């Protein structure tokens, strides 16, 4: 099974500053036939269900603010919040869908305001 | 508007059973794969089980295989999770989630969740 590892486990960022979350997979998530990385990012605010932010490693879901961006390829991926807002306080999860089952999530990264 | 509403959670003793339901609306339910994902208190997300659109194929995580059964009713637009032989470690919020049409890959909508507590 593919194992997803996020870093850091938590981070505190000042309002308006950049937040960067890393996600590493135990094997490549790049499908050579379509050149797509099978990785998604989710945001889970306190007391709420997860919400899809990004899929195919860099495609923003409809309605997601453009301060959220995804990058990376193969085994190393990054979620960047370019200018942190108060409403971005949440736990963020990466998820692979290259080899399923299982649909594996990272352990989560908690983002707080400094 | 896509809506997924779970119900059926509660307190159950170890070894007991519970059936969760997820009522879907706002989309053509029969076109989509559906999933159950759980989250133990203070922990991360763990995929539990998946059913394809016409119920011809299901798959589950090793931790629940043989104890949990996923099913659906495409007339009632409802997803189910029958949970038997429950253990303390099954205590979690259970979310139903819709698989995206594209490659049935990621989860594009989630319900609010239903809390299952297994304790004596």
PDB file of C-alpha atoms in Angstrom:
ATOM      1  CA  UNK A   1       0.000   0.000   0.000  1.00  0.00           C
ATOM      2  CA  UNK A   2       1.072   3.576  -0.651  1.00  0.00           C
ATOM      3  CA  UNK A   3       1.937   5.522   2.512  1.00  0.00           C
ATOM      4  CA  UNK A   4       1.457   9.288   2.637  1.00  0.00           C
ATOM      5  CA  UNK A   5       3.576  11.386   5.023  1.00  0.00           C
ATOM      6  CA  UNK A   6       2.966  15.072   5.651  1.00  0.00           C
ATOM      7  CA  UNK A   7       5.279  17.642   7.194  1.00  0.00           C
ATOM      8  CA  UNK A   8       5.172  19.472   9.447  1.00  0.00           C
ATOM      9  CA  UNK A   9       2.491  18.091  11.760  1.00  0.00           C
ATOM     10  CA  UNK A  10       1.581  21.665  12.659  1.00  0.00           C
ATOM     11  CA  UNK A  11       2.624  25.187  11.832  1.00  0.00           C
ATOM     12  CA  UNK A  12       1.811  28.673  13.004  1.00  0.00           C
ATOM     13  CA  UNK A  13       1.855  31.466  10.469  1.00  0.00           C
ATOM     14  CA  UNK A  14       1.141  35.178  10.801  1.00  0.00           C
ATOM     15  CA  UNK A  15      -1.869  36.605   9.012  1.00  0.00           C
ATOM     16  CA  UNK A  16      -0.949  37.545   5.459  1.00  0.00           C
ATOM     17  CA  UNK A  17       2.131  35.337   5.433  1.00  0.00           C
ATOM     18  CA  UNK A  18       2.765  32.200   3.397  1.00  0.00           C
ATOM     19  CA  UNK A  19       2.008  28.720   4.698  1.00  0.00           C
ATOM     20  CA  UNK A  20       3.628  25.683   3.104  1.00  0.00           C
ATOM     21  CA  UNK A  21       2.637  22.069   3.726  1.00  0.00           C
ATOM     22  CA  UNK A  22       4.554  19.133   2.326  1.00  0.00           C
ATOM     23  CA  UNK A  23       3.305  15.691   1.391  1.00  0.00           C
ATOM     24  CA  UNK A  24       5.471  12.741   0.426  1.00  0.00           C
ATOM     25  CA  UNK A  25       4.244   9.454  -0.998  1.00  0.00           C
ATOM     26  CA  UNK A  26       6.021   6.109  -0.690  1.00  0.00           C
ATOM     27  CA  UNK A  27       5.796   5.633  -4.451  1.00  0.00           C
ATOM     28  CA  UNK A  28       5.262   7.822  -7.471  1.00  0.00           C
ATOM     29  CA  UNK A  29       1.770   9.170  -8.046  1.00  0.00           C
ATOM     30  CA  UNK A  30       2.537  10.229 -11.617  1.00  0.00           C
ATOM     31  CA  UNK A  31       0.685   8.248 -14.268  1.00  0.00           C
ATOM     32  CA  UNK A  32       2.864   8.413 -17.355  1.00  0.00           C
ATOM     33  CA  UNK A  33       0.100   7.844 -19.911  1.00  0.00           C
ATOM     34  CA  UNK A  34      -1.704  11.087 -19.033  1.00  0.00           C
ATOM     35  CA  UNK A  35       1.069  12.943 -17.136  1.00  0.00           C
ATOM     36  CA  UNK A  36      -1.246  13.481 -14.164  1.00  0.00           C
ATOM     37  CA  UNK A  37      -0.360  13.187 -10.498  1.00  0.00           C
ATOM     38  CA  UNK A  38      -3.067  11.326  -8.595  1.00  0.00           C
ATOM     39  CA  UNK A  39      -3.047  13.499  -5.494  1.00  0.00           C
ATOM     40  CA  UNK A  40      -5.714  15.587  -3.765  1.00  0.00           C
ATOM     41  CA  UNK A  41      -5.714  18.066  -0.886  1.00  0.00           C
ATOM     42  CA  UNK A  42      -8.535  18.564   1.629  1.00  0.00           C
ATOM     43  CA  UNK A  43      -9.230  21.197   4.265  1.00  0.00           C
ATOM     44  CA  UNK A  44     -11.010  20.330   7.498  1.00  0.00           C
ATOM     45  CA  UNK A  45     -12.068  23.188   9.718  1.00  0.00           C
ATOM     46  CA  UNK A  46     -12.882  22.500  13.397  1.00  0.00           C
ATOM     47  CA  UNK A  47     -16.172  20.657  13.771  1.00  0.00           C
ATOM     48  CA  UNK A  48     -16.703  20.360  10.020  1.00  0.00           C
ATOM     49  CA  UNK A  49     -16.284  17.598   7.440  1.00  0.00           C
ATOM     50  CA  UNK A  50     -13.359  17.706   5.035  1.00  0.00           C
ATOM     51  CA  UNK A  51     -13.653  19.836   1.938  1.00  0.00           C
ATOM     52  CA  UNK A  52     -11.925  19.164  -1.383  1.00  0.00           C
ATOM     53  CA  UNK A  53      -9.441  21.912  -2.235  1.00  0.00           C
ATOM     54  CA  UNK A  54      -7.208  20.571  -4.994  1.00  0.00           C
ATOM     55  CA  UNK A  55      -7.061  17.497  -7.208  1.00  0.00           C
ATOM     56  CA  UNK A  56      -4.645  16.231  -9.861  1.00  0.00           C
ATOM     57  CA  UNK A  57      -2.033  17.810  -7.525  1.00  0.00           C
ATOM     58  CA  UNK A  58      -2.634  21.353  -8.803  1.00  0.00           C
ATOM     59  CA  UNK A  59      -6.227  21.812 -10.036  1.00  0.00           C
ATOM     60  CA  UNK A  60      -8.269  23.971  -7.688  1.00  0.00           C
ATOM     61  CA  UNK A  61     -11.812  22.853  -7.000  1.00  0.00           C
ATOM     62  CA  UNK A  62     -14.487  25.328  -8.088  1.00  0.00           C
ATOM     63  CA  UNK A  63     -14.909  28.112  -5.537  1.00  0.00           C
ATOM     64  CA  UNK A  64     -11.569  27.595  -3.804  1.00  0.00           C
ATOM     65  CA  UNK A  65      -9.711  30.920  -3.379  1.00  0.00           C
ATOM     66  CA  UNK A  66      -6.665  31.337  -5.574  1.00  0.00           C
ATOM     67  CA  UNK A  67      -4.414  31.856  -2.554  1.00  0.00           C
ATOM     68  CA  UNK A  68      -4.457  28.049  -2.343  1.00  0.00           C
ATOM     69  CA  UNK A  69      -2.147  26.321  -4.789  1.00  0.00           C
ATOM     70  CA  UNK A  70      -0.778  22.823  -5.220  1.00  0.00           C
ATOM     71  CA  UNK A  71       2.495  21.806  -6.796  1.00  0.00           C
ATOM     72  CA  UNK A  72       4.885  18.906  -7.087  1.00  0.00           C
ATOM     73  CA  UNK A  73       5.159  15.672  -9.008  1.00  0.00           C
ATOM     74  CA  UNK A  74       6.084  12.064  -8.525  1.00  0.00           C
ATOM     75  CA  UNK A  75       6.512  11.567  -4.788  1.00  0.00           C
ATOM     76  CA  UNK A  76       6.829  15.113  -3.434  1.00  0.00           C
ATOM     77  CA  UNK A  77       3.992  17.595  -3.263  1.00  0.00           C
ATOM     78  CA  UNK A  78       3.272  20.966  -1.672  1.00  0.00           C
ATOM     79  CA  UNK A  79       0.154  22.872  -0.683  1.00  0.00           C
ATOM     80  CA  UNK A  80       0.777  26.604  -0.416  1.00  0.00           C
ATOM     81  CA  UNK A  81      -1.464  29.236   1.103  1.00  0.00           C
ATOM     82  CA  UNK A  82       0.030  32.425  -0.300  1.00  0.00           C
ATOM     83  CA  UNK A  83      -1.447  34.854   2.212  1.00  0.00           C
ATOM     84  CA  UNK A  84      -2.946  33.222   5.282  1.00  0.00           C
ATOM     85  CA  UNK A  85      -6.386  34.396   6.324  1.00  0.00           C
ATOM     86  CA  UNK A  86      -8.103  33.770   9.648  1.00  0.00           C
ATOM     87  CA  UNK A  87     -10.627  31.469   7.961  1.00  0.00           C
ATOM     88  CA  UNK A  88      -7.800  29.201   6.759  1.00  0.00           C
ATOM     89  CA  UNK A  89      -7.218  27.820  10.254  1.00  0.00           C
ATOM     90  CA  UNK A  90      -7.789  24.121   9.705  1.00  0.00           C
ATOM     91  CA  UNK A  91      -6.181  20.723   9.340  1.00  0.00           C
ATOM     92  CA  UNK A  92      -5.040  19.934   5.823  1.00  0.00           C
ATOM     93  CA  UNK A  93      -4.774  16.413   4.406  1.00  0.00           C
ATOM     94  CA  UNK A  94      -3.218  15.054   1.257  1.00  0.00           C
ATOM     95  CA  UNK A  95      -4.628  11.895  -0.326  1.00  0.00           C
ATOM     96  CA  UNK A  96      -3.420   9.593  -3.058  1.00  0.00           C
ATOM     97  CA  UNK A  97      -5.708   7.919  -5.563  1.00  0.00           C
ATOM     98  CA  UNK A  98      -3.046   6.378  -7.810  1.00  0.00           C
ATOM     99  CA  UNK A  99      -3.345   2.869  -6.409  1.00  0.00           C
ATOM    100  CA  UNK A 100      -6.629   1.986  -4.778  1.00  0.00           C
ATOM    101  CA  UNK A 101      -7.793   0.487  -2.563  1.00  0.00           C
ATOM    102  CA  UNK A 102      -6.948   1.827  -0.115  1.00  0.00           C
ATOM    103  CA  UNK A 103      -7.447   5.557  -0.661  1.00  0.00           C
ATOM    104  CA  UNK A 104      -4.664   6.707   1.657  1.00  0.00           C
ATOM    105  CA  UNK A 105      -4.504  10.023   3.472  1.00  0.00           C
ATOM    106  CA  UNK A 106      -1.578  11.777   5.072  1.00  0.00           C
ATOM    107  CA  UNK A 107      -1.732  12.214   8.847  1.00  0.00           C
ATOM    108  CA  UNK A 108      -2.768  15.856   8.538  1.00  0.00           C
ATOM    109  CA  UNK A 109      -1.113  19.230   9.126  1.00  0.00           C
ATOM    110  CA  UNK A 110      -2.675  21.711  11.529  1.00  0.00           C
ATOM    111  CA  UNK A 111      -2.401  25.347  10.489  1.00  0.00           C
ATOM    112  CA  UNK A 112      -2.791  28.019  13.162  1.00  0.00           C
ATOM    113  CA  UNK A 113      -2.342  31.775  13.425  1.00  0.00           C
ATOM    114  CA  UNK A 114       0.876  32.991  15.017  1.00  0.00           C
TER     115      UNK A 114
ATOM    116  CA  UNK B   1     -27.145  21.520  -4.307  1.00  0.00           C
ATOM    117  CA  UNK B   2     -25.380  18.274  -3.436  1.00  0.00           C
ATOM    118  CA  UNK B   3     -26.311  17.032   0.021  1.00  0.00           C
ATOM    119  CA  UNK B   4     -25.197  13.956   1.941  1.00  0.00           C
ATOM    120  CA  UNK B   5     -26.848  13.404   5.313  1.00  0.00           C
ATOM    121  CA  UNK B   6     -25.692  10.591   7.585  1.00  0.00           C
ATOM    122  CA  UNK B   7     -27.777   9.020  10.317  1.00  0.00           C
ATOM    123  CA  UNK B   8     -27.822   5.952  12.526  1.00  0.00           C
ATOM    124  CA  UNK B   9     -24.846   6.598  14.773  1.00  0.00           C
ATOM    125  CA  UNK B  10     -24.877   6.180  18.533  1.00  0.00           C
ATOM    126  CA  UNK B  11     -23.544   4.243  21.491  1.00  0.00           C
ATOM    127  CA  UNK B  12     -23.157   0.482  21.095  1.00  0.00           C
ATOM    128  CA  UNK B  13     -21.493  -2.191  23.214  1.00  0.00           C
ATOM    129  CA  UNK B  14     -18.449  -4.098  21.990  1.00  0.00           C
ATOM    130  CA  UNK B  15     -19.560  -6.963  19.790  1.00  0.00           C
ATOM    131  CA  UNK B  16     -22.735  -5.165  18.840  1.00  0.00           C
ATOM    132  CA  UNK B  17     -24.069  -3.960  15.498  1.00  0.00           C
ATOM    133  CA  UNK B  18     -25.149  -0.672  13.978  1.00  0.00           C
ATOM    134  CA  UNK B  19     -26.292   0.439  10.539  1.00  0.00           C
ATOM    135  CA  UNK B  20     -25.416   3.852   9.200  1.00  0.00           C
ATOM    136  CA  UNK B  21     -27.363   5.523   6.418  1.00  0.00           C
ATOM    137  CA  UNK B  22     -26.413   8.366   4.113  1.00  0.00           C
ATOM    138  CA  UNK B  23     -29.242  10.081   2.259  1.00  0.00           C
ATOM    139  CA  UNK B  24     -28.115  11.720  -0.963  1.00  0.00           C
ATOM    140  CA  UNK B  25     -29.791  14.508  -2.892  1.00  0.00           C
ATOM    141  CA  UNK B  26     -28.992  17.155  -5.481  1.00  0.00           C
ATOM    142  CA  UNK B  27     -27.301  14.795  -7.941  1.00  0.00           C
ATOM    143  CA  UNK B  28     -27.891  11.560  -9.866  1.00  0.00           C
ATOM    144  CA  UNK B  29     -26.913   9.164  -7.096  1.00  0.00           C
ATOM    145  CA  UNK B  30     -26.836   6.083  -9.325  1.00  0.00           C
ATOM    146  CA  UNK B  31     -23.994   7.542 -11.425  1.00  0.00           C
ATOM    147  CA  UNK B  32     -21.465   7.811  -8.624  1.00  0.00           C
ATOM    148  CA  UNK B  33     -19.222   5.558  -6.599  1.00  0.00           C
ATOM    149  CA  UNK B  34     -19.698   6.183  -2.891  1.00  0.00           C
ATOM    150  CA  UNK B  35     -17.379   5.793   0.083  1.00  0.00           C
ATOM    151  CA  UNK B  36     -17.307   5.690   3.863  1.00  0.00           C
ATOM    152  CA  UNK B  37     -14.411   7.420   5.612  1.00  0.00           C
ATOM    153  CA  UNK B  38     -13.951   7.522   9.380  1.00  0.00           C
ATOM    154  CA  UNK B  39     -12.130   9.751  11.838  1.00  0.00           C
ATOM    155  CA  UNK B  40     -11.389   8.633  15.385  1.00  0.00           C
ATOM    156  CA  UNK B  41     -11.547  11.392  18.018  1.00  0.00           C
ATOM    157  CA  UNK B  42      -8.624  13.762  17.510  1.00  0.00           C
ATOM    158  CA  UNK B  43      -7.163  11.625  14.729  1.00  0.00           C
ATOM    159  CA  UNK B  44      -6.869  11.713  10.945  1.00  0.00           C
ATOM    160  CA  UNK B  45      -9.000  10.462   8.075  1.00  0.00           C
ATOM    161  CA  UNK B  46      -9.139   6.760   7.274  1.00  0.00           C
ATOM    162  CA  UNK B  47     -10.903   5.297   4.259  1.00  0.00           C
ATOM    163  CA  UNK B  48     -13.267   2.463   5.209  1.00  0.00           C
ATOM    164  CA  UNK B  49     -15.228   1.155   2.268  1.00  0.00           C
ATOM    165  CA  UNK B  50     -16.311   1.835  -1.328  1.00  0.00           C
ATOM    166  CA  UNK B  51     -19.172   0.733  -3.534  1.00  0.00           C
ATOM    167  CA  UNK B  52     -19.423   1.261  -7.266  1.00  0.00           C
ATOM    168  CA  UNK B  53     -22.386   2.891  -8.941  1.00  0.00           C
ATOM    169  CA  UNK B  54     -24.504  -0.230  -9.602  1.00  0.00           C
ATOM    170  CA  UNK B  55     -23.525  -2.105  -6.427  1.00  0.00           C
ATOM    171  CA  UNK B  56     -21.783  -4.831  -8.437  1.00  0.00           C
ATOM    172  CA  UNK B  57     -18.448  -4.243  -6.707  1.00  0.00           C
ATOM    173  CA  UNK B  58     -17.441  -3.332  -3.183  1.00  0.00           C
ATOM    174  CA  UNK B  59     -14.140  -3.131  -1.357  1.00  0.00           C
ATOM    175  CA  UNK B  60     -13.147  -2.409   2.227  1.00  0.00           C
ATOM    176  CA  UNK B  61     -10.127  -1.652   4.354  1.00  0.00           C
ATOM    177  CA  UNK B  62      -8.385  -4.618   5.967  1.00  0.00           C
ATOM    178  CA  UNK B  63      -9.370  -3.342   9.421  1.00  0.00           C
ATOM    179  CA  UNK B  64     -13.098  -3.765   8.745  1.00  0.00           C
ATOM    180  CA  UNK B  65     -13.253  -6.483   6.087  1.00  0.00           C
ATOM    181  CA  UNK B  66     -15.577  -9.273   7.142  1.00  0.00           C
ATOM    182  CA  UNK B  67     -17.244  -7.089   9.779  1.00  0.00           C
ATOM    183  CA  UNK B  68     -18.563  -4.093   7.809  1.00  0.00           C
ATOM    184  CA  UNK B  69     -20.748  -4.265   4.708  1.00  0.00           C
ATOM    185  CA  UNK B  70     -21.342  -1.358   2.366  1.00  0.00           C
ATOM    186  CA  UNK B  71     -24.488  -1.276   0.250  1.00  0.00           C
ATOM    187  CA  UNK B  72     -26.735   1.175  -1.535  1.00  0.00           C
ATOM    188  CA  UNK B  73     -30.292   1.644  -2.760  1.00  0.00           C
ATOM    189  CA  UNK B  74     -30.308   3.630  -5.991  1.00  0.00           C
ATOM    190  CA  UNK B  75     -34.100   4.013  -5.828  1.00  0.00           C
ATOM    191  CA  UNK B  76     -34.016   5.524  -2.351  1.00  0.00           C
ATOM    192  CA  UNK B  77     -30.758   7.406  -3.105  1.00  0.00           C
ATOM    193  CA  UNK B  78     -29.263   6.056   0.078  1.00  0.00           C
ATOM    194  CA  UNK B  79     -25.895   4.581   1.028  1.00  0.00           C
ATOM    195  CA  UNK B  80     -25.536   2.184   3.952  1.00  0.00           C
ATOM    196  CA  UNK B  81     -22.841   0.783   6.182  1.00  0.00           C
ATOM    197  CA  UNK B  82     -23.742  -2.285   8.209  1.00  0.00           C
ATOM    198  CA  UNK B  83     -21.264  -2.591  11.068  1.00  0.00           C
ATOM    199  CA  UNK B  84     -21.086  -5.882  12.971  1.00  0.00           C
ATOM    200  CA  UNK B  85     -18.758  -7.220  15.660  1.00  0.00           C
ATOM    201  CA  UNK B  86     -17.925  -3.673  16.658  1.00  0.00           C
ATOM    202  CA  UNK B  87     -14.779  -2.960  18.633  1.00  0.00           C
ATOM    203  CA  UNK B  88     -13.648  -0.025  20.755  1.00  0.00           C
ATOM    204  CA  UNK B  89     -11.234   0.987  17.991  1.00  0.00           C
ATOM    205  CA  UNK B  90     -14.177   1.478  15.617  1.00  0.00           C
ATOM    206  CA  UNK B  91     -15.204   4.527  17.653  1.00  0.00           C
ATOM    207  CA  UNK B  92     -15.172   7.417  15.192  1.00  0.00           C
ATOM    208  CA  UNK B  93     -17.132   9.912  13.193  1.00  0.00           C
ATOM    209  CA  UNK B  94     -18.191   8.175   9.993  1.00  0.00           C
ATOM    210  CA  UNK B  95     -18.485  10.295   6.863  1.00  0.00           C
ATOM    211  CA  UNK B  96     -20.064   9.305   3.613  1.00  0.00           C
ATOM    212  CA  UNK B  97     -18.292  10.818   0.632  1.00  0.00           C
ATOM    213  CA  UNK B  98     -18.986  10.955  -3.076  1.00  0.00           C
ATOM    214  CA  UNK B  99     -16.343   9.735  -5.471  1.00  0.00           C
ATOM    215  CA  UNK B 100     -15.621  12.189  -8.238  1.00  0.00           C
ATOM    216  CA  UNK B 101     -16.910  11.127 -11.656  1.00  0.00           C
ATOM    217  CA  UNK B 102     -13.454  11.674 -13.115  1.00  0.00           C
ATOM    218  CA  UNK B 103     -11.679   8.358 -12.601  1.00  0.00           C
ATOM    219  CA  UNK B 104     -13.831   7.765  -9.475  1.00  0.00           C
ATOM    220  CA  UNK B 105     -10.756   9.149  -7.837  1.00  0.00           C
ATOM    221  CA  UNK B 106     -10.947  11.766  -5.096  1.00  0.00           C
ATOM    222  CA  UNK B 107     -13.889  12.678  -2.870  1.00  0.00           C
ATOM    223  CA  UNK B 108     -15.684  15.806  -4.022  1.00  0.00           C
ATOM    224  CA  UNK B 109     -18.525  16.016  -1.467  1.00  0.00           C
ATOM    225  CA  UNK B 110     -18.735  14.871   2.146  1.00  0.00           C
ATOM    226  CA  UNK B 111     -21.571  14.529   4.618  1.00  0.00           C
ATOM    227  CA  UNK B 112     -21.503  16.092   8.078  1.00  0.00           C
ATOM    228  CA  UNK B 113     -20.687  12.775   9.705  1.00  0.00           C
ATOM    229  CA  UNK B 114     -22.280  10.396  12.215  1.00  0.00           C
ATOM    230  CA  UNK B 115     -20.616   9.557  15.529  1.00  0.00           C
ATOM    231  CA  UNK B 116     -20.294   5.909  16.491  1.00  0.00           C
ATOM    232  CA  UNK B 117     -19.128   5.149  20.019  1.00  0.00           C
ATOM    233  CA  UNK B 118     -18.285   1.569  20.965  1.00  0.00           C
ATOM    234  CA  UNK B 119     -18.105   1.214  24.716  1.00  0.00           C
ATOM    235  CA  UNK B 120     -19.474  -0.883  27.544  1.00  0.00           C
TER     236      UNK B 120
END
